[in-house]
GROMACS .gro file of N, CA and C in nm:
model
  363
    1MET      N    1   0.099  -0.132   0.011
    1MET     CA    2   0.021   0.019   0.008
    1MET      C    3   0.061   0.134   0.036
    2PRO      N    4   0.075   0.249  -0.083
    2PRO     CA    5   0.129   0.343  -0.063
    2PRO      C    6   0.097   0.435   0.029
    3GLU      N    7   0.256   0.482   0.087
    3GLU     CA    8   0.185   0.592   0.179
    3GLU      C    9   0.157   0.688   0.182
    4VAL      N   10   0.084   0.787   0.266
    4VAL     CA   11   0.044   0.918   0.236
    4VAL      C   12   0.137   1.002   0.176
    5GLY      N   13   0.177   1.057   0.019
    5GLY     CA   14   0.254   1.152   0.003
    5GLY      C   15   0.383   1.035  -0.055
    6GLY      N   16   0.354   0.956  -0.072
    6GLY     CA   17   0.482   0.834  -0.092
    6GLY      C   18   0.508   0.890  -0.265
    7PRO      N   19   0.627   0.733  -0.266
    7PRO     CA   20   0.570   0.714  -0.422
    7PRO      C   21   0.420   0.595  -0.446
    8ILE      N   22   0.413   0.630  -0.574
    8ILE     CA   23   0.292   0.552  -0.608
    8ILE      C   24   0.342   0.519  -0.729
    9ASP      N   25   0.354   0.354  -0.814
    9ASP     CA   26   0.407   0.215  -0.801
    9ASP      C   27   0.256   0.227  -0.954
   10PRO      N   28   0.310   0.223  -1.057
   10PRO     CA   29   0.146   0.200  -1.164
   10PRO      C   30   0.182   0.054  -1.219
   11ASN      N   31   0.263  -0.008  -1.192
   11ASN     CA   32   0.317  -0.137  -1.230
   11ASN      C   33   0.207  -0.251  -1.070
   12ASN      N   34   0.179  -0.182  -0.918
   12ASN     CA   35   0.167  -0.252  -0.804
   12ASN      C   36  -0.002  -0.255  -0.845
   13GLU      N   37  -0.063  -0.302  -0.809
   13GLU     CA   38  -0.250  -0.397  -0.804
   13GLU      C   39  -0.263  -0.314  -0.682
   14ALA      N   40  -0.196  -0.338  -0.548
   14ALA     CA   41  -0.262  -0.289  -0.410
   14ALA      C   42  -0.265  -0.106  -0.449
   15HIS      N   43  -0.158  -0.034  -0.591
   15HIS     CA   44  -0.125   0.085  -0.487
   15HIS      C   45  -0.264   0.185  -0.626
   16ASP      N   46  -0.278   0.122  -0.747
   16ASP     CA   47  -0.336   0.106  -0.814
   16ASP      C   48  -0.529   0.104  -0.764
   17LEU      N   49  -0.522  -0.037  -0.735
   17LEU     CA   50  -0.693   0.031  -0.632
   17LEU      C   51  -0.693   0.107  -0.514
   18VAL      N   52  -0.547   0.124  -0.470
   18VAL     CA   53  -0.596   0.258  -0.355
   18VAL      C   54  -0.635   0.342  -0.433
   19MET      N   55  -0.528   0.391  -0.521
   19MET     CA   56  -0.575   0.515  -0.608
   19MET      C   57  -0.679   0.582  -0.732
   20SER      N   58  -0.790   0.436  -0.731
   20SER     CA   59  -0.897   0.453  -0.749
   20SER      C   60  -1.014   0.463  -0.656
   21VAL      N   61  -0.968   0.409  -0.570
   21VAL     CA   62  -1.086   0.462  -0.435
   21VAL      C   63  -1.059   0.616  -0.404
   22PHE      N   64  -0.885   0.616  -0.415
   22PHE     CA   65  -0.889   0.785  -0.387
   22PHE      C   66  -0.975   0.921  -0.518
   23GLY      N   67  -0.970   0.794  -0.590
   23GLY     CA   68  -1.036   0.891  -0.738
   23GLY      C   69  -1.160   0.883  -0.697
   24GLY      N   70  -1.203   0.786  -0.620
   24GLY     CA   71  -1.344   0.787  -0.620
   24GLY      C   72  -1.421   0.916  -0.522
   25MET      N   73  -1.340   0.922  -0.372
   25MET     CA   74  -1.376   0.959  -0.329
   25MET      C   75  -1.321   1.144  -0.382
   26SER      N   76  -1.252   1.222  -0.452
   26SER     CA   77  -1.221   1.340  -0.487
   26SER      C   78  -1.345   1.358  -0.567
   27LYS      N   79  -1.400   1.252  -0.606
   27LYS     CA   80  -1.514   1.320  -0.710
   27LYS      C   81  -1.605   1.300  -0.620
   28GLY      N   82  -1.635   1.222  -0.490
   28GLY     CA   83  -1.753   1.295  -0.421
   28GLY      C   84  -1.747   1.399  -0.428
   29GLU      N   85  -1.618   1.408  -0.338
   29GLU     CA   86  -1.619   1.574  -0.246
   29GLU      C   87  -1.621   1.650  -0.328
   30ARG      N   88  -1.591   1.683  -0.541
   30ARG     CA   89  -1.573   1.768  -0.610
   30ARG      C   90  -1.766   1.772  -0.604
   31ASN      N   91  -1.834   1.660  -0.645
   31ASN     CA   92  -1.955   1.671  -0.678
   31ASN      C   93  -2.058   1.755  -0.537
   32ARG      N   94  -1.935   1.737  -0.375
   32ARG     CA   95  -2.078   1.781  -0.332
   32ARG      C   96  -2.011   1.956  -0.282
   33ILE      N   97  -1.869   1.998  -0.364
   33ILE     CA   98  -1.823   2.174  -0.360
   33ILE      C   99  -1.951   2.191  -0.472
   34LYS      N  100  -1.980   2.149  -0.560
   34LYS     CA  101  -2.014   2.181  -0.687
   34LYS      C  102  -2.210   2.203  -0.640
   35VAL      N  103  -2.231   2.084  -0.508
   35VAL     CA  104  -2.415   2.078  -0.530
   35VAL      C  105  -2.434   2.257  -0.374
   36ARG      N  106  -2.233   2.307  -0.260
   36ARG     CA  107  -2.265   2.378  -0.209
   36ARG      C  108  -2.251   2.523  -0.238
   37VAL      N  109  -2.164   2.533  -0.407
   37VAL     CA  110  -2.140   2.657  -0.480
   37VAL      C  111  -2.264   2.736  -0.523
   38ARG      N  112  -2.301   2.595  -0.559
   38ARG     CA  113  -2.394   2.650  -0.655
   38ARG      C  114  -2.552   2.686  -0.605
   39SER      N  115  -2.563   2.612  -0.475
   39SER     CA  116  -2.669   2.702  -0.367
   39SER      C  117  -2.626   2.781  -0.351
   40ALA      N  118  -2.525   2.821  -0.305
   40ALA     CA  119  -2.468   2.978  -0.250
   40ALA      C  120  -2.488   3.072  -0.322
   41MET      N  121  -2.406   3.025  -0.471
   41MET     CA  122  -2.440   3.146  -0.562
   41MET      C  123  -2.639   3.196  -0.628
   42SER      N  124  -2.734   3.081  -0.598
   42SER     CA  125  -2.901   3.115  -0.661
   42SER      C  126  -2.936   3.154  -0.546
   43ALA      N  127  -2.881   3.155  -0.353
   43ALA     CA  128  -2.921   3.212  -0.300
   43ALA      C  129  -2.892   3.372  -0.276
   44GLN      N  130  -2.727   3.412  -0.340
   44GLN     CA  131  -2.706   3.548  -0.353
   44GLN      C  132  -2.807   3.599  -0.471
   45ALA      N  133  -2.810   3.531  -0.579
   45ALA     CA  134  -2.882   3.526  -0.648
   45ALA      C  135  -3.036   3.632  -0.611
   46GLN      N  136  -3.033   3.519  -0.550
   46GLN     CA  137  -3.260   3.487  -0.532
   46GLN      C  138  -3.254   3.632  -0.479
   47MET      N  139  -3.217   3.580  -0.274
   47MET     CA  140  -3.212   3.755  -0.157
   47MET      C  141  -3.194   3.843  -0.130
   48GLU      N  142  -3.023   3.822  -0.262
   48GLU     CA  143  -2.999   3.982  -0.239
   48GLU      C  144  -3.009   4.026  -0.424
   49GLY      N  145  -3.060   4.010  -0.510
   49GLY     CA  146  -3.076   4.029  -0.597
   49GLY      C  147  -2.968   4.110  -0.712
   50ARG      N  148  -2.784   4.009  -0.649
   50ARG     CA  149  -2.709   3.996  -0.767
   50ARG      C  150  -2.722   3.953  -0.877
   51PHE      N  151  -2.662   3.979  -1.012
   51PHE     CA  152  -2.636   3.922  -1.125
   51PHE      C  153  -2.467   3.839  -1.121
   52LEU      N  154  -2.420   3.740  -1.077
   52LEU     CA  155  -2.360   3.671  -1.008
   52LEU      C  156  -2.235   3.675  -1.163
   53GLY      N  157  -2.259   3.740  -1.263
   53GLY     CA  158  -2.114   3.722  -1.392
   53GLY      C  159  -2.187   3.660  -1.517
   54GLY      N  160  -2.121   3.695  -1.573
   54GLY     CA  161  -2.148   3.689  -1.786
   54GLY      C  162  -2.184   3.762  -1.870
   55ARG      N  163  -2.230   3.711  -1.915
   55ARG     CA  164  -2.295   3.807  -1.993
   55ARG      C  165  -2.420   3.815  -2.032
   56PRO      N  166  -2.476   3.969  -1.969
   56PRO     CA  167  -2.670   3.975  -1.977
   56PRO      C  168  -2.734   3.926  -2.056
   57PRO      N  169  -2.832   3.846  -2.018
   57PRO     CA  170  -2.930   3.766  -2.128
   57PRO      C  171  -2.941   3.877  -2.184
   58TYR      N  172  -3.048   3.858  -2.298
   58TYR     CA  173  -3.082   3.925  -2.413
   58TYR      C  174  -3.238   4.027  -2.331
   59GLY      N  175  -3.239   4.140  -2.366
   59GLY     CA  176  -3.355   4.157  -2.337
   59GLY      C  177  -3.348   4.294  -2.197
   60TYR      N  178  -3.220   4.198  -2.141
   60TYR     CA  179  -3.161   4.317  -2.000
   60TYR      C  180  -3.007   4.353  -1.969
   61GLN      N  181  -2.935   4.446  -1.888
   61GLN     CA  182  -2.901   4.537  -1.873
   61GLN      C  183  -2.803   4.544  -1.779
   62LEU      N  184  -2.731   4.582  -1.748
   62LEU     CA  185  -2.635   4.553  -1.545
   62LEU      C  186  -2.660   4.689  -1.565
   63ALA      N  187  -2.630   4.708  -1.395
   63ALA     CA  188  -2.696   4.815  -1.343
   63ALA      C  189  -2.638   4.810  -1.221
   64ASP      N  190  -2.527   4.906  -1.141
   64ASP     CA  191  -2.436   4.919  -1.075
   64ASP      C  192  -2.600   4.849  -0.872
   65ALA      N  193  -2.465   4.800  -0.819
   65ALA     CA  194  -2.569   4.752  -0.748
   65ALA      C  195  -2.522   4.799  -0.623
   66GLY      N  196  -2.445   4.906  -0.644
   66GLY     CA  197  -2.356   4.942  -0.521
   66GLY      C  198  -2.200   4.868  -0.421
   67PRO      N  199  -2.136   4.866  -0.361
   67PRO     CA  200  -2.008   4.803  -0.343
   67PRO      C  201  -2.040   4.691  -0.303
   68HIS      N  202  -1.926   4.622  -0.363
   68HIS     CA  203  -1.931   4.492  -0.330
   68HIS      C  204  -1.927   4.407  -0.166
   69PRO      N  205  -2.049   4.315  -0.165
   69PRO     CA  206  -2.005   4.333  -0.090
   69PRO      C  207  -1.876   4.211   0.088
   70ASN      N  208  -1.837   4.167  -0.047
   70ASN     CA  209  -1.616   4.127   0.009
   70ASN      C  210  -1.611   4.244   0.037
   71PRO      N  211  -1.556   4.274   0.164
   71PRO     CA  212  -1.457   4.431   0.165
   71PRO      C  213  -1.363   4.409   0.103
   72ALA      N  214  -1.267   4.324   0.054
   72ALA     CA  215  -1.208   4.323   0.009
   72ALA      C  216  -1.220   4.286  -0.176
   73LYS      N  217  -1.333   4.319  -0.242
   73LYS     CA  218  -1.361   4.293  -0.365
   73LYS      C  219  -1.382   4.474  -0.307
   74ALA      N  220  -1.506   4.539  -0.267
   74ALA     CA  221  -1.486   4.681  -0.250
   74ALA      C  222  -1.398   4.777  -0.234
   75ALA      N  223  -1.278   4.748  -0.166
   75ALA     CA  224  -1.128   4.854  -0.161
   75ALA      C  225  -1.110   4.808  -0.239
   76ASP      N  226  -1.037   4.714  -0.347
   76ASP     CA  227  -0.981   4.707  -0.508
   76ASP      C  228  -1.142   4.809  -0.586
   77GLY      N  229  -1.204   4.927  -0.525
   77GLY     CA  230  -1.347   4.980  -0.594
   77GLY      C  231  -1.356   4.875  -0.725
   78LYS      N  232  -1.387   4.698  -0.657
   78LYS     CA  233  -1.559   4.627  -0.723
   78LYS      C  234  -1.644   4.671  -0.679
   79ARG      N  235  -1.800   4.613  -0.801
   79ARG     CA  236  -1.948   4.695  -0.802
   79ARG      C  237  -2.013   4.547  -0.754
   80ALA      N  238  -2.088   4.591  -0.756
   80ALA     CA  239  -2.161   4.478  -0.670
   80ALA      C  240  -2.306   4.491  -0.845
   81HIS      N  241  -2.363   4.415  -0.888
   81HIS     CA  242  -2.447   4.406  -1.093
   81HIS      C  243  -2.555   4.332  -0.975
   82ARG      N  244  -2.667   4.399  -1.068
   82ARG     CA  245  -2.770   4.335  -1.121
   82ARG      C  246  -2.852   4.427  -1.222
   83LEU      N  247  -2.954   4.307  -1.262
   83LEU     CA  248  -3.002   4.335  -1.421
   83LEU      C  249  -3.147   4.421  -1.381
   84GLU      N  250  -3.050   4.510  -1.546
   84GLU     CA  251  -3.229   4.510  -1.505
   84GLU      C  252  -3.273   4.551  -1.720
   85LEU      N  253  -3.407   4.613  -1.715
   85LEU     CA  254  -3.474   4.570  -1.869
   85LEU      C  255  -3.405   4.703  -1.933
   86ASP      N  256  -3.370   4.650  -2.096
   86ASP     CA  257  -3.272   4.685  -2.112
   86ASP      C  258  -3.413   4.733  -2.194
   87LEU      N  259  -3.409   4.867  -2.234
   87LEU     CA  260  -3.552   4.889  -2.294
   87LEU      C  261  -3.541   4.886  -2.482
   88VAL      N  262  -3.482   4.902  -2.482
   88VAL     CA  263  -3.496   4.913  -2.661
   88VAL      C  264  -3.480   4.764  -2.668
   89ALA      N  265  -3.420   4.649  -2.623
   89ALA     CA  266  -3.452   4.492  -2.646
   89ALA      C  267  -3.540   4.435  -2.559
   90ALA      N  268  -3.594   4.451  -2.462
   90ALA     CA  269  -3.700   4.418  -2.425
   90ALA      C  270  -3.826   4.402  -2.502
   91PRO      N  271  -3.875   4.506  -2.623
   91PRO     CA  272  -3.994   4.476  -2.663
   91PRO      C  273  -4.011   4.312  -2.780
   92VAL      N  274  -3.851   4.354  -2.791
   92VAL     CA  275  -3.767   4.211  -2.891
   92VAL      C  276  -3.795   4.031  -2.881
   93VAL      N  277  -3.780   4.095  -2.720
   93VAL     CA  278  -3.781   3.923  -2.589
   93VAL      C  279  -3.961   3.929  -2.611
   94GLU      N  280  -4.002   4.011  -2.583
   94GLU     CA  281  -4.162   3.993  -2.555
   94GLU      C  282  -4.241   3.925  -2.737
   95GLN      N  283  -4.175   3.974  -2.862
   95GLN     CA  284  -4.201   3.948  -2.997
   95GLN      C  285  -4.140   3.803  -3.017
   96ILE      N  286  -4.048   3.771  -2.966
   96ILE     CA  287  -4.019   3.644  -2.986
   96ILE      C  288  -4.113   3.527  -2.867
   97PHE      N  289  -4.074   3.578  -2.737
   97PHE     CA  290  -4.211   3.493  -2.650
   97PHE      C  291  -4.330   3.506  -2.763
   98ALA      N  292  -4.424   3.576  -2.780
   98ALA     CA  293  -4.561   3.564  -2.933
   98ALA      C  294  -4.441   3.509  -2.992
   99ALA      N  295  -4.407   3.533  -3.041
   99ALA     CA  296  -4.399   3.471  -3.202
   99ALA      C  297  -4.409   3.223  -3.138
  100PHE      N  298  -4.324   3.205  -2.997
  100PHE     CA  299  -4.340   3.078  -3.010
  100PHE      C  300  -4.510   3.045  -2.937
  101LEU      N  301  -4.577   3.123  -2.880
  101LEU     CA  302  -4.642   3.007  -2.808
  101LEU      C  303  -4.757   3.107  -2.928
  102ASN      N  304  -4.732   3.106  -3.017
  102ASN     CA  305  -4.903   3.150  -3.085
  102ASN      C  306  -4.860   2.991  -3.252
  103GLY      N  307  -4.689   2.936  -3.186
  103GLY     CA  308  -4.674   2.807  -3.295
  103GLY      C  309  -4.586   2.837  -3.363
  104TYR      N  310  -4.508   2.946  -3.366
  104TYR     CA  311  -4.420   2.967  -3.446
  104TYR      C  312  -4.266   2.831  -3.436
  105GLY      N  313  -4.169   2.835  -3.464
  105GLY     CA  314  -4.032   2.758  -3.439
  105GLY      C  315  -3.905   2.822  -3.417
  106LEU      N  316  -3.806   2.756  -3.383
  106LEU     CA  317  -3.698   2.870  -3.361
  106LEU      C  318  -3.738   2.938  -3.546
  107PHE      N  319  -3.654   2.835  -3.575
  107PHE     CA  320  -3.630   2.876  -3.750
  107PHE      C  321  -3.711   2.993  -3.832
  108ALA      N  322  -3.818   2.994  -3.764
  108ALA     CA  323  -3.908   3.085  -3.880
  108ALA      C  324  -3.973   3.200  -3.762
  109ILE      N  325  -3.872   3.211  -3.648
  109ILE     CA  326  -3.810   3.348  -3.537
  109ILE      C  327  -3.783   3.418  -3.612
  110ALA      N  328  -3.607   3.322  -3.530
  110ALA     CA  329  -3.488   3.381  -3.628
  110ALA      C  330  -3.543   3.421  -3.808
  111GLU      N  331  -3.605   3.351  -3.862
  111GLU     CA  332  -3.629   3.442  -4.019
  111GLU      C  333  -3.687   3.597  -4.001
  112ARG      N  334  -3.827   3.579  -3.910
  112ARG     CA  335  -3.893   3.636  -3.925
  112ARG      C  336  -3.812   3.763  -3.841
  113LEU      N  337  -3.682   3.763  -3.710
  113LEU     CA  338  -3.587   3.937  -3.682
  113LEU      C  339  -3.558   3.928  -3.830
  114THR      N  340  -3.514   3.851  -3.891
  114THR     CA  341  -3.415   3.847  -3.963
  114THR      C  342  -3.465   3.998  -4.060
  115TYR      N  343  -3.600   3.926  -4.102
  115TYR     CA  344  -3.683   3.979  -4.272
  115TYR      C  345  -3.643   4.188  -4.120
  116ASN      N  346  -3.743   4.162  -4.009
  116ASN     CA  347  -3.724   4.321  -3.973
  116ASN      C  348  -3.648   4.357  -3.987
  117GLU      N  349  -3.538   4.324  -3.933
  117GLU     CA  350  -3.388   4.350  -3.951
  117GLU      C  351  -3.350   4.378  -3.771
  118ILE      N  352  -3.409   4.324  -3.737
  118ILE     CA  353  -3.323   4.296  -3.608
  118ILE      C  354  -3.219   4.199  -3.565
  119LEU      N  355  -3.091   4.301  -3.522
  119LEU     CA  356  -2.958   4.212  -3.529
  119LEU      C  357  -2.988   4.102  -3.389
  120SER      N  358  -2.855   3.997  -3.442
  120SER     CA  359  -2.844   3.991  -3.305
  120SER      C  360  -2.734   4.024  -3.182
  121PRO      N  361  -2.744   3.998  -3.102
  121PRO     CA  362  -2.719   4.039  -2.925
  121PRO      C  363  -2.535   4.016  -2.968
   0.00000   0.00000   0.00000
């Protein structure tokens, strides 16, 4: 059996078995971390109204939500963001949803937007 932090012999079946067990444990821990992070980010978005990053969805734009809640990031001048309606693109989103609810497919909706000279984001 390999000692913790010791050399691993890839030709040794016992070492291979131990590494497989460690790999399975690591995968389980990674999944637990993933669930915790996603839950925390979802709670921040719902309770604080914060936008946690990435490109805003079409029909929305970023708005300032004050200083970042992390004091270290706030000290560096980072700001928190929230989403607000983009008054130019929001009506286009409404048209897209209305067309979809009226039975238009994605290709037909895209053709309609192109015909009306509505540019993609």
